[in-house]
Tab-separated table of C-alpha atoms in Angstrom:
chain	number	residue	atom	x	y	z
A	1	MET	CA	-18.907	54.763	-7.940
A	2	PRO	CA	-20.042	51.648	-9.401
A	3	GLN	CA	-23.964	51.343	-11.236
A	4	VAL	CA	-26.042	48.934	-9.890
A	5	ASN	CA	-28.995	47.483	-12.086
A	6	ASP	CA	-31.971	45.502	-11.066
A	7	ALA	CA	-31.883	42.448	-11.750
A	8	PRO	CA	-35.067	40.688	-14.015
A	9	SER	CA	-37.725	38.793	-12.224
A	10	PRO	CA	-38.320	35.803	-14.891
A	11	GLY	CA	-40.921	34.453	-12.331
A	12	THR	CA	-40.461	30.214	-11.295
A	13	PRO	CA	-42.481	27.597	-13.211
A	14	ALA	CA	-44.691	25.773	-11.635
A	15	GLU	CA	-42.524	22.399	-11.995
A	16	THR	CA	-39.346	23.672	-10.746
A	17	LEU	CA	-41.567	24.411	-7.535
A	18	ALA	CA	-42.662	20.733	-7.530
A	19	SER	CA	-38.656	19.942	-7.760
A	20	ILE	CA	-37.501	21.861	-4.790
A	21	ARG	CA	-40.968	20.583	-2.421
A	22	SER	CA	-41.733	18.210	-0.530
A	23	PRO	CA	-44.870	16.351	-0.274
A	24	ASP	CA	-46.660	15.569	2.576
A	25	ARG	CA	-46.211	11.660	2.609
A	26	LEU	CA	-43.454	10.316	0.774
A	27	GLU	CA	-43.507	6.998	0.306
A	28	THR	CA	-39.755	4.773	0.801
A	29	VAL	CA	-37.830	1.377	1.499
A	30	PHE	CA	-37.868	2.606	4.706
A	31	GLY	CA	-41.266	3.131	5.166
A	32	ALA	CA	-44.239	6.327	5.143
A	33	MET	CA	-42.441	9.402	5.775
A	34	ASP	CA	-45.030	12.446	6.793
A	35	PHE	CA	-44.591	15.982	6.441
A	36	PHE	CA	-46.088	19.838	7.623
A	37	ASP	CA	-45.167	22.243	4.714
A	38	GLY	CA	-42.291	20.611	4.144
A	39	MET	CA	-41.075	19.939	7.756
A	40	PRO	CA	-40.842	16.366	9.412
A	41	LEU	CA	-43.801	14.840	11.698
A	42	PRO	CA	-42.641	12.896	14.962
A	43	ASP	CA	-42.972	9.229	13.151
A	44	THR	CA	-41.085	10.808	10.058
A	45	VAL	CA	-38.199	12.192	12.604
A	46	THR	CA	-37.630	8.713	14.135
A	47	ARG	CA	-37.419	6.667	10.648
A	48	SER	CA	-35.192	9.087	9.064
A	49	TYR	CA	-32.525	8.815	11.548
A	50	ASP	CA	-33.046	5.104	11.350
A	51	ALA	CA	-32.400	5.027	7.531
A	52	LEU	CA	-29.801	7.305	7.842
A	53	ASP	CA	-27.717	5.212	10.679
A	54	LEU	CA	-28.501	1.999	8.480
A	55	LEU	CA	-27.118	3.722	5.592
A	56	ARG	CA	-23.796	4.941	7.002
A	57	GLY	CA	-23.740	1.213	8.856
A	58	ILE	CA	-23.321	-0.372	5.517
A	59	GLU	CA	-21.238	1.938	3.983
A	60	VAL	CA	-18.994	1.621	7.122
A	61	PHE	CA	-18.925	-1.912	6.552
A	62	LEU	CA	-18.179	-2.134	2.636
A	63	ASN	CA	-15.481	0.783	2.946
A	64	CYS	CA	-14.128	-1.103	6.432
A	65	VAL	CA	-13.718	-4.591	5.317
A	66	PRO	CA	-10.082	-4.116	4.759
A	67	GLY	CA	-9.686	-3.076	8.195
A	68	ALA	CA	-11.676	-5.705	9.944
A	69	SER	CA	-10.086	-8.293	7.913
A	70	MET	CA	-6.571	-7.684	9.261
A	71	VAL	CA	-7.853	-6.953	13.052
A	72	ALA	CA	-9.388	-10.780	12.683
A	73	MET	CA	-5.903	-11.904	10.619
A	74	ARG	CA	-3.961	-10.650	13.893
A	75	ARG	CA	-6.379	-11.621	16.404
A	76	GLY	CA	-6.785	-15.325	14.655
A	77	LEU	CA	-2.545	-15.698	14.590
A	78	ARG	CA	-2.092	-14.855	18.337
A	79	ALA	CA	-4.695	-17.016	19.220
A	80	ILE	CA	-2.255	-19.985	17.812
A	81	GLY	CA	0.869	-18.190	19.523
A	82	ILE	CA	1.631	-16.122	16.761
A	83	ASP	CA	3.114	-12.728	18.074
A	84	SER	CA	5.156	-10.202	16.558
A	85	HIS	CA	8.487	-11.969	17.355
A	86	THR	CA	7.272	-15.128	15.348
A	87	ILE	CA	6.705	-16.569	11.847
A	88	GLY	CA	3.234	-18.310	11.188
A	89	CYS	CA	4.553	-21.056	8.531
A	90	LEU	CA	2.534	-23.090	6.454
A	91	VAL	CA	4.902	-26.417	6.064
A	92	PRO	CA	4.893	-27.917	3.794
A	93	ARG	CA	1.594	-26.164	2.287
A	94	CYS	CA	-1.388	-24.874	3.594
A	95	GLY	CA	-4.204	-27.032	3.869
A	96	SER	CA	-8.148	-26.360	4.409
A	97	ALA	CA	-8.256	-26.926	8.279
A	98	PRO	CA	-7.367	-22.688	9.178
A	99	LEU	CA	-10.299	-20.345	8.082
A	100	MET	CA	-8.105	-18.000	6.302
A	101	LEU	CA	-9.205	-15.802	3.108
A	102	THR	CA	-8.136	-17.970	-0.487
A	103	ALA	CA	-4.712	-19.195	0.832
A	104	ASN	CA	-3.462	-21.557	-1.972
A	105	THR	CA	-1.763	-25.175	-1.315
A	106	GLU	CA	0.942	-24.502	-3.169
A	107	THR	CA	3.443	-22.155	-1.664
A	108	THR	CA	5.123	-22.413	1.432
A	109	TYR	CA	4.220	-19.256	3.359
A	110	GLY	CA	4.838	-17.208	6.056
A	111	THR	CA	2.861	-14.293	7.990
A	112	THR	CA	3.290	-12.616	11.303
A	113	CYS	CA	1.946	-8.927	11.994
A	114	LEU	CA	4.329	-6.424	13.393
A	115	ALA	CA	3.653	-4.390	16.605
A	116	LEU	CA	6.001	-0.890	16.267
A	117	ASP	CA	4.319	0.606	18.868
A	118	GLN	CA	5.386	-2.273	21.391
A	119	ASP	CA	8.372	-3.321	19.645
A	120	GLY	CA	9.870	-0.111	18.410
A	121	PRO	CA	12.159	-0.045	15.037
A	122	THR	CA	11.953	-3.541	13.785
A	123	VAL	CA	13.759	-5.295	11.181
A	124	ILE	CA	12.933	-7.889	8.431
A	125	GLU	CA	15.048	-10.161	6.899
A	126	ALA	CA	13.462	-11.485	3.357
A	127	PRO	CA	14.540	-14.427	1.873
A	128	GLY	CA	15.799	-14.862	-1.501
A	129	ASN	CA	13.300	-16.400	-4.237
A	130	SER	CA	10.608	-14.685	-2.656
A	131	LEU	CA	7.108	-13.091	-3.061
A	132	CYS	CA	6.546	-11.048	-0.272
A	133	PHE	CA	5.038	-8.190	0.715
A	134	VAL	CA	3.583	-5.726	3.615
A	135	ASN	CA	0.688	-3.770	4.208
A	136	ASP	CA	-0.797	-1.936	6.838
A	137	LEU	CA	-3.939	-2.582	9.424
A	138	TRP	CA	-5.880	-0.863	6.668
A	139	GLN	CA	-4.717	-3.329	3.990
A	140	ARG	CA	-2.929	-0.343	2.202
A	141	HIS	CA	0.478	-1.582	0.676
A	142	VAL	CA	3.454	-0.510	2.619
A	143	THR	CA	6.386	-2.530	0.588
A	144	ASP	CA	7.162	-5.528	-1.259
A	145	MET	CA	10.448	-7.621	-0.440
A	146	GLY	CA	11.799	-10.311	-2.768
A	147	ILE	CA	11.415	-10.483	-6.240
A	148	ALA	CA	9.302	-7.668	-6.565
A	149	GLY	CA	11.072	-5.461	-3.565
A	150	PRO	CA	14.160	-3.636	-3.978
A	151	ASP	CA	16.126	-6.294	-3.380
A	152	ARG	CA	15.502	-8.250	-6.580
A	153	GLY	CA	14.719	-11.503	-5.107
A	154	GLU	CA	18.429	-11.329	-3.428
A	155	GLY	CA	17.434	-11.009	-0.102
A	156	GLY	CA	17.625	-8.045	2.057
A	157	LYS	CA	17.340	-6.355	5.174
A	158	TYR	CA	14.335	-4.109	5.703
A	159	LEU	CA	13.598	-1.332	8.707
A	160	PHE	CA	10.298	-0.872	9.340
A	161	LEU	CA	9.956	2.552	11.266
A	162	PRO	CA	7.133	3.173	13.998
A	163	PRO	CA	4.387	6.263	12.753
A	164	GLY	CA	6.631	9.317	13.636
A	165	HIS	CA	9.925	8.278	14.351
A	166	ASP	CA	12.408	10.767	13.771
A	167	GLY	CA	15.253	9.010	15.845
A	168	ASP	CA	18.346	7.989	13.574
A	169	VAL	CA	18.030	5.723	10.817
A	170	PRO	CA	21.129	3.164	10.254
A	171	GLU	CA	22.319	2.032	6.952
A	172	GLY	CA	22.064	-0.862	5.430
A	173	TYR	CA	18.435	-1.277	5.439
A	174	HIS	CA	15.765	-0.717	2.930
A	175	VAL	CA	13.992	1.930	5.580
A	176	VAL	CA	9.991	1.646	5.384
A	177	ARG	CA	7.416	4.035	7.587
A	178	PRO	CA	3.826	2.301	7.595
A	179	ARG	CA	1.112	4.510	8.739
A	180	THR	CA	-0.011	1.866	11.225
A	181	TYR	CA	1.936	0.219	14.268
A	182	SER	CA	0.553	-2.603	13.371
A	183	SER	CA	1.322	-4.398	9.617
A	184	TRP	CA	0.075	-7.718	8.520
A	185	VAL	CA	3.356	-9.309	6.643
A	186	LEU	CA	3.154	-12.139	4.683
A	187	LEU	CA	6.191	-14.392	3.411
A	188	ARG	CA	6.150	-16.391	0.710
A	189	SER	CA	9.401	-18.609	-0.363
A	190	LEU	CA	9.953	-20.321	-4.387
A	191	ASN	CA	12.050	-22.028	-2.368
A	192	GLY	CA	9.947	-23.839	-0.313
A	193	THR	CA	10.229	-24.634	3.721
A	194	GLU	CA	14.183	-24.177	3.353
A	195	GLY	CA	13.616	-21.047	2.015
A	196	LEU	CA	11.403	-19.910	4.218
A	197	LEU	CA	12.997	-20.785	7.837
A	198	ARG	CA	16.122	-18.035	6.238
A	199	SER	CA	13.374	-15.492	7.344
A	200	ARG	CA	14.031	-13.165	10.422
A	201	ILE	CA	12.077	-10.842	12.249
A	202	HIS	CA	13.453	-8.572	15.108
A	203	PRO	CA	13.171	-5.301	16.749
A	204	LEU	CA	16.577	-3.226	15.859
A	205	SER	CA	17.476	-3.037	19.653
A	206	ALA	CA	18.361	-6.077	18.894
A	207	ALA	CA	19.876	-6.239	15.561
A	208	ALA	CA	23.936	-7.042	17.162
A	209	ASP	CA	22.526	-10.397	19.028
A	210	PRO	CA	19.550	-11.248	17.299
A	211	PRO	CA	17.395	-14.034	19.190
A	212	GLU	CA	16.925	-17.447	17.645
A	213	GLN	CA	13.964	-17.519	15.223
A	214	ARG	CA	10.888	-19.198	16.194
A	215	PHE	CA	8.366	-20.171	13.981
A	216	VAL	CA	5.248	-21.469	14.413
A	217	ASN	CA	3.670	-24.393	12.082
A	218	PHE	CA	-0.272	-23.913	11.636
A	219	ALA	CA	-0.713	-25.726	8.662
A	220	GLU	CA	-3.379	-28.306	10.273
A	221	SER	CA	-4.389	-25.697	12.560
A	222	ASP	CA	-8.394	-25.186	12.794
A	223	PHE	CA	-8.771	-21.249	14.041
A	224	ASN	CA	-10.225	-18.583	12.239
A	225	THR	CA	-8.868	-15.259	11.229
A	226	ILE	CA	-11.919	-13.944	8.918
A	227	HIS	CA	-13.865	-11.125	10.042
A	228	ALA	CA	-17.631	-11.186	11.267
A	229	ASN	CA	-20.819	-10.262	9.272
A	230	ASP	CA	-22.878	-9.287	12.139
A	231	PHE	CA	-22.335	-6.292	14.816
A	232	SER	CA	-19.112	-7.510	16.061
A	233	PHE	CA	-17.701	-6.118	12.658
A	234	PHE	CA	-17.937	-2.774	14.061
A	235	GLU	CA	-16.525	-3.801	17.585
A	236	GLU	CA	-13.170	-5.393	15.183
A	237	ILE	CA	-13.130	-1.891	13.586
A	238	ASP	CA	-13.208	-0.053	16.910
A	239	THR	CA	-10.145	-2.172	17.878
A	240	LEU	CA	-8.092	-0.846	14.873
A	241	VAL	CA	-9.463	2.791	15.366
A	242	GLN	CA	-8.424	3.165	19.148
A	243	ALA	CA	-4.422	1.322	18.509
A	244	GLU	CA	-3.587	2.954	15.906
A	245	PRO	CA	-2.338	7.244	15.098
A	246	PRO	CA	-5.902	8.850	14.068
A	247	GLU	CA	-3.703	10.243	11.524
A	248	ALA	CA	-3.268	6.839	9.566
A	249	LEU	CA	-7.058	6.787	9.156
A	250	ASP	CA	-8.701	8.763	6.148
A	251	PRO	CA	-11.197	12.087	7.171
A	252	GLU	CA	-13.839	10.248	4.976
A	253	ARG	CA	-13.674	6.723	6.642
A	254	ALA	CA	-12.954	8.789	9.573
A	255	GLY	CA	-16.619	10.750	9.613
A	256	GLN	CA	-18.523	7.754	8.409
A	257	LEU	CA	-17.043	5.553	11.829
A	258	ALA	CA	-17.457	8.937	13.709
A	259	SER	CA	-20.917	8.686	12.478
A	260	ILE	CA	-21.517	5.997	13.897
A	261	GLY	CA	-20.035	6.362	17.353
A	262	ILE	CA	-16.680	5.127	16.439
A	263	VAL	CA	-14.374	7.853	17.572
A	264	PRO	CA	-10.495	7.768	18.214
A	265	GLY	CA	-9.740	7.835	22.265
A	266	LYS	CA	-13.643	7.635	22.778
A	267	PRO	CA	-15.341	4.355	24.177
A	268	PHE	CA	-17.530	2.939	21.376
A	269	ARG	CA	-21.247	2.014	23.910
A	270	PRO	CA	-23.780	1.966	21.158
A	271	ASP	CA	-27.430	1.748	22.827
A	272	ASP	CA	-29.915	-1.261	21.939
A	273	ARG	CA	-31.298	0.647	19.225
A	274	MET	CA	-28.499	1.368	17.662
A	275	ARG	CA	-26.516	-1.884	18.422
A	276	SER	CA	-29.873	-3.466	16.718
A	277	ILE	CA	-29.625	-1.071	13.411
A	278	LEU	CA	-25.880	-2.003	12.928
A	279	ASP	CA	-26.059	-5.770	13.099
A	280	THR	CA	-28.959	-5.469	10.445
A	281	ALA	CA	-26.795	-2.858	8.683
A	282	ALA	CA	-23.700	-6.062	8.608
A	283	ARG	CA	-25.670	-7.819	7.617
A	284	ILE	CA	-27.500	-6.256	4.534
A	285	ALA	CA	-23.938	-5.156	3.243
A	286	SER	CA	-22.241	-8.820	3.629
A	287	GLY	CA	-25.372	-9.841	1.256
A	288	ILE	CA	-24.159	-6.555	-0.979
A	289	VAL	CA	-20.640	-7.378	-0.744
A	290	ARG	CA	-21.387	-10.941	-1.998
A	291	THR	CA	-23.732	-9.991	-4.986
A	292	LEU	CA	-20.375	-7.668	-5.747
A	293	CYS	CA	-17.865	-10.689	-5.380
A	294	PHE	CA	-19.744	-13.246	-7.522
A	295	LYS	CA	-22.267	-11.095	-9.747
A	296	PRO	CA	-20.652	-8.098	-10.387
A	297	ARG	CA	-22.092	-5.524	-12.788
A	298	ASP	CA	-19.127	-3.481	-13.833
A	299	PRO	CA	-17.882	-4.973	-17.220
A	300	GLY	CA	-14.361	-4.272	-15.827
A	301	PHE	CA	-14.289	-7.112	-14.092
A	302	PHE	CA	-14.491	-9.337	-16.901
A	303	VAL	CA	-11.075	-10.184	-18.075
A	304	TYR	CA	-12.668	-11.791	-21.529
A	305	PRO	CA	-15.957	-10.598	-23.230
A	306	GLY	CA	-18.693	-13.303	-22.813
A	307	SER	CA	-16.957	-15.103	-20.423
A	308	SER	CA	-17.423	-15.911	-16.603
A	309	TRP	CA	-13.486	-15.558	-15.500
A	310	LYS	CA	-13.287	-12.111	-13.382
A	311	ASN	CA	-10.087	-9.886	-12.390
A	312	PRO	CA	-10.594	-8.524	-9.048
A	313	TRP	CA	-8.500	-5.312	-9.630
A	314	PRO	CA	-10.452	-4.414	-12.841
A	315	SER	CA	-8.409	-1.247	-13.309
A	316	HIS	CA	-5.297	-3.113	-12.426
A	317	ASN	CA	-4.556	-1.012	-9.455
A	318	HIS	CA	-3.307	-2.081	-6.374
A	319	GLU	CA	-5.226	0.749	-4.463
A	320	PHE	CA	-8.119	0.271	-6.524
A	321	LEU	CA	-7.676	3.560	-8.690
A	322	SER	CA	-9.151	4.071	-11.931
A	323	PRO	CA	-7.461	5.839	-14.476
A	324	GLU	CA	-8.835	9.389	-13.682
A	325	GLY	CA	-7.854	8.675	-10.242
A	326	ALA	CA	-11.134	7.806	-8.747
A	327	ARG	CA	-11.566	5.114	-5.655
A	328	LEU	CA	-13.415	2.162	-7.062
A	329	LEU	CA	-15.095	1.472	-3.789
A	330	ASP	CA	-17.167	-1.756	-5.074
A	331	ALA	CA	-13.909	-3.193	-6.391
A	332	ARG	CA	-12.084	-2.514	-2.910
A	333	ALA	CA	-15.002	-4.117	-0.883
A	334	LEU	CA	-15.253	-7.194	-3.633
A	335	TYR	CA	-11.380	-7.931	-2.958
A	336	HIS	CA	-10.912	-7.559	0.206
A	337	TYR	CA	-13.918	-9.677	1.470
A	338	PHE	CA	-12.468	-12.841	0.124
A	339	ALA	CA	-8.710	-12.083	-0.032
A	340	ALA	CA	-5.952	-11.085	2.071
A	341	GLY	CA	-3.405	-8.591	0.980
A	342	THR	CA	-2.413	-6.219	-1.833
A	343	SER	CA	0.623	-5.519	-3.887
A	344	PRO	CA	1.553	-3.872	-7.273
A	345	ALA	CA	3.354	-7.141	-8.004
A	346	MET	CA	-0.458	-9.071	-7.527
A	347	ALA	CA	-2.386	-6.135	-9.299
A	348	ALA	CA	-0.847	-5.315	-12.541
A	349	ALA	CA	2.283	-7.883	-12.787
A	350	ALA	CA	5.455	-7.348	-15.450
A	351	VAL	CA	5.811	-10.422	-17.660
A	352	GLY	CA	7.698	-12.963	-15.608
A	353	ALA	CA	7.312	-11.414	-12.707
A	354	GLY	CA	4.497	-11.495	-9.566
A	355	SER	CA	1.493	-13.595	-10.368
A	356	GLN	CA	-1.860	-12.903	-11.360
A	357	TYR	CA	-5.049	-13.956	-10.740
A	358	VAL	CA	-8.564	-14.793	-11.870
A	359	TYR	CA	-11.467	-16.543	-10.087
A	360	THR	CA	-15.231	-17.591	-11.183
A	361	ALA	CA	-18.344	-19.065	-9.354
A	362	GLU	CA	-19.947	-20.011	-12.375
A	363	ASP	CA	-20.576	-22.469	-15.775
A	364	SER	CA	-20.623	-22.162	-19.005
A	365	THR	CA	-24.332	-21.235	-18.671
A	366	GLY	CA	-24.236	-18.624	-16.369
A	367	ALA	CA	-25.439	-21.266	-13.422
A	368	LEU	CA	-23.447	-21.132	-9.976
A	369	LEU	CA	-21.262	-24.327	-9.553
A	370	ASP	CA	-22.723	-27.016	-7.357
A	371	GLY	CA	-20.852	-29.261	-5.702
A	372	ALA	CA	-23.139	-32.006	-6.478
A	373	ARG	CA	-22.563	-31.745	-10.051
A	374	GLY	CA	-19.583	-32.630	-12.181
A	375	TYR	CA	-17.524	-30.124	-14.347
A	376	THR	CA	-14.786	-29.847	-16.317
A	377	LEU	CA	-11.816	-27.153	-17.147
A	378	THR	CA	-9.951	-27.342	-19.837
A	379	LEU	CA	-6.194	-25.490	-20.011
A	380	PRO	CA	-5.119	-25.173	-23.490
A	381	SER	CA	-1.475	-26.227	-24.183
A	382	GLY	CA	1.109	-23.406	-23.490
A	383	ILE	CA	0.306	-22.518	-20.190
A	384	PRO	CA	1.986	-18.664	-19.701
A	385	VAL	CA	4.001	-19.386	-16.629
A	386	LYS	CA	7.679	-18.789	-15.840
A	387	ASN	CA	6.875	-20.538	-12.300
A	388	PHE	CA	3.635	-22.385	-11.909
A	389	TRP	CA	0.011	-22.373	-12.477
A	390	ALA	CA	-2.810	-23.348	-10.191
A	391	VAL	CA	-6.548	-23.733	-10.089
A	392	THR	CA	-8.103	-24.226	-6.053
A	393	ALA	CA	-11.422	-24.475	-5.101
A	394	TYR	CA	-12.931	-22.628	-2.326
A	395	ASP	CA	-16.213	-22.315	0.100
A	396	PRO	CA	-18.511	-19.242	-1.080
A	397	GLN	CA	-19.424	-19.003	2.852
A	398	THR	CA	-15.911	-18.597	4.524
A	399	ARG	CA	-13.904	-17.657	0.989
A	400	SER	CA	-11.498	-20.261	2.371
A	401	LEU	CA	-10.311	-23.099	0.836
A	402	LEU	CA	-13.037	-25.772	0.200
A	403	ARG	CA	-13.099	-28.331	3.246
A	404	THR	CA	-13.372	-32.376	1.967
A	405	ASP	CA	-11.437	-35.093	2.717
A	406	ASP	CA	-8.793	-34.041	0.815
A	407	PRO	CA	-7.482	-31.028	2.799
A	408	TYR	CA	-5.874	-29.858	-0.611
A	409	PRO	CA	-8.419	-28.558	-2.846
A	410	SER	CA	-6.464	-28.056	-5.925
A	411	VAL	CA	-4.582	-28.911	-9.303
A	412	ASN	CA	-1.337	-27.418	-10.319
A	413	SER	CA	1.841	-27.815	-11.962
A	414	LEU	CA	3.540	-28.335	-9.125
A	415	SER	CA	1.832	-31.928	-9.174
A	416	ASP	CA	3.989	-34.790	-10.496
A	417	ALA	CA	0.310	-36.744	-10.871
A	418	VAL	CA	-1.278	-34.293	-12.763
A	419	ARG	CA	-1.978	-35.223	-16.813
A	420	ALA	CA	-1.803	-33.211	-19.741
A	421	GLU	CA	-3.920	-34.771	-22.597
A	422	ALA	CA	-2.378	-36.323	-25.713
A	423	GLY	CA	-2.573	-32.697	-27.796
A	424	GLY	CA	-0.937	-31.322	-24.660
A	425	ASP	CA	-4.249	-29.504	-23.047
A	426	THR	CA	-4.790	-29.834	-19.231
A	427	VAL	CA	-8.110	-31.034	-18.103
A	428	ILE	CA	-8.621	-30.406	-14.710
A	429	HIS	CA	-12.646	-32.093	-13.421
A	430	PHE	CA	-15.113	-30.950	-10.325
A	431	GLY	CA	-17.049	-32.748	-9.078
A	432	PRO	CA	-18.035	-35.582	-5.917
A	433	THR	CA	-16.453	-38.365	-7.720
A	434	ALA	CA	-12.828	-39.044	-9.286
A	435	PRO	CA	-12.851	-39.420	-12.972
A	436	ARG	CA	-11.432	-43.106	-13.500
A	437	GLY	CA	-7.646	-42.456	-14.184
A	438	ARG	CA	-7.690	-38.821	-14.098
A	439	GLU	CA	-7.485	-38.687	-10.143
A	440	GLY	CA	-4.209	-36.313	-10.376
A	441	ASN	CA	-6.525	-33.737	-12.106
A	442	TRP	CA	-9.346	-33.885	-9.859
A	443	ILE	CA	-10.653	-31.661	-7.634
A	444	ARG	CA	-13.521	-33.315	-4.824
A	445	THR	CA	-16.544	-30.892	-4.263
A	446	VAL	CA	-19.183	-31.268	-1.208
A	447	PRO	CA	-23.084	-32.238	-2.264
A	448	GLY	CA	-25.079	-29.701	-0.838
A	449	LYS	CA	-22.260	-27.106	-0.674
A	450	GLY	CA	-21.462	-24.551	-4.141
A	451	TRP	CA	-17.667	-23.302	-4.524
A	452	PHE	CA	-15.888	-21.123	-6.302
A	453	VAL	CA	-12.221	-21.304	-8.380
A	454	VAL	CA	-9.327	-19.383	-8.543
A	455	LEU	CA	-6.488	-19.808	-11.262
A	456	ARG	CA	-3.281	-18.096	-10.371
A	457	LEU	CA	-0.432	-17.587	-12.814
A	458	TYR	CA	2.910	-17.201	-11.002
A	459	GLY	CA	5.722	-15.897	-13.139
A	460	PRO	CA	2.850	-15.154	-16.143
A	461	LEU	CA	4.253	-14.808	-19.586
A	462	ALA	CA	3.257	-12.136	-22.627
A	463	SER	CA	0.292	-14.308	-23.982
A	464	TRP	CA	-1.321	-13.755	-20.749
A	465	PHE	CA	-1.067	-10.132	-20.847
A	466	ASP	CA	-1.960	-10.091	-24.820
A	467	GLN	CA	-4.789	-12.910	-24.296
A	468	SER	CA	-3.635	-14.847	-27.249
A	469	TRP	CA	-3.554	-17.827	-24.402
A	470	ARG	CA	-7.203	-18.323	-22.150
A	471	PRO	CA	-8.857	-20.546	-19.975
A	472	GLY	CA	-11.707	-22.552	-21.168
A	473	GLU	CA	-14.903	-21.522	-19.093
A	474	ILE	CA	-16.113	-24.649	-16.510
A	475	GLU	CA	-18.015	-27.029	-18.097
A	476	PRO	CA	-20.840	-28.842	-16.923
A	477	ALA	CA	-19.717	-32.642	-17.477
């Protein structure tokens, strides 16, 4: 029979007891919380649940920005007649009329949202010499197409199958299985409008006789594709949750959403108290994520020591995973608050392929950029790109192209008007008035408004990655 010994009894020190007890009154940022011998009094019960619901609302906002953004994108596209059979296009290029997160003015874009629940298996014919990708409705990467995809820029046919599809799969396609019925498609043609118009989208059932492709040009359309920063943000998320398979939602986010009343198959009907708390949560969370975007505290965001240039993928991973496999929550919220869509070719481009992005909202002194002031940015000679580079200004409120008298707030190497200095450097000017003789190198800003800037490199070369080339800081003029 096993021997049973008595355990020692060393006693519990007073400091240990103090560490596990609750005081009768606890002062918190939510107000005083009162207890009777560790048990909450009535006002504390109310305050505790108000605080918990507020915290959960903030967490849902920060973690679900990618989904709300896609719902807003789809809603905006549908409002101007772009359905799953239609490709919206920006011909010849995007101007500042559409409200779209950090769209650029250089690339000829095409876009739509799939509807695999309605259309069934769907074919996309990607154009050659393009940089295209597809994200599901939670902005999880589905596939690249074009140069970074399996067709290697030659153009190819991609077959998108609905979640749970178990039917026959024909040969001759790159087969893709998104986790959501709806996915966002971004087509970027490096051959301009002619290349983009070679794109095709149609149900597999029509493959033998595809209908004529419909395109809608929204380059000058004033409409919104950006999610809300108030209570209606949570209604946007509920729209996604109710329309997609429950298994498309990971358990962690599903739990957070359920805690505030968003559950697949159940109506989202918060009472007045909860509605008010969630409205406050959205406004607080939007303030927090704006701080993450423009003043991040993680040194991993900064491209160079002592520089204000930031990389939105601090781990160079499109899923925002650290080298140890941890989800970088701040990075995911930051990126998706001011940009739409992610792919490996953007986060960790290979030399000469894909694209790289850095941004800043500060000048060389650390001050926020002011539309009433003049600034310069020097790009040293030998800008490391295979394809082209661009510097573009954005509105920090909408995170869309800065609206001025010029619909294209950008200086880029595709423009014949851009002039280099005698030594080969390119100096870009910002301000409300153009510098004489340098109008082609100037981006207009708006007095009374801030702005931020994105530097894009398409086909980045080795000197970008080894940092032997680096952009200057934005200098007050």
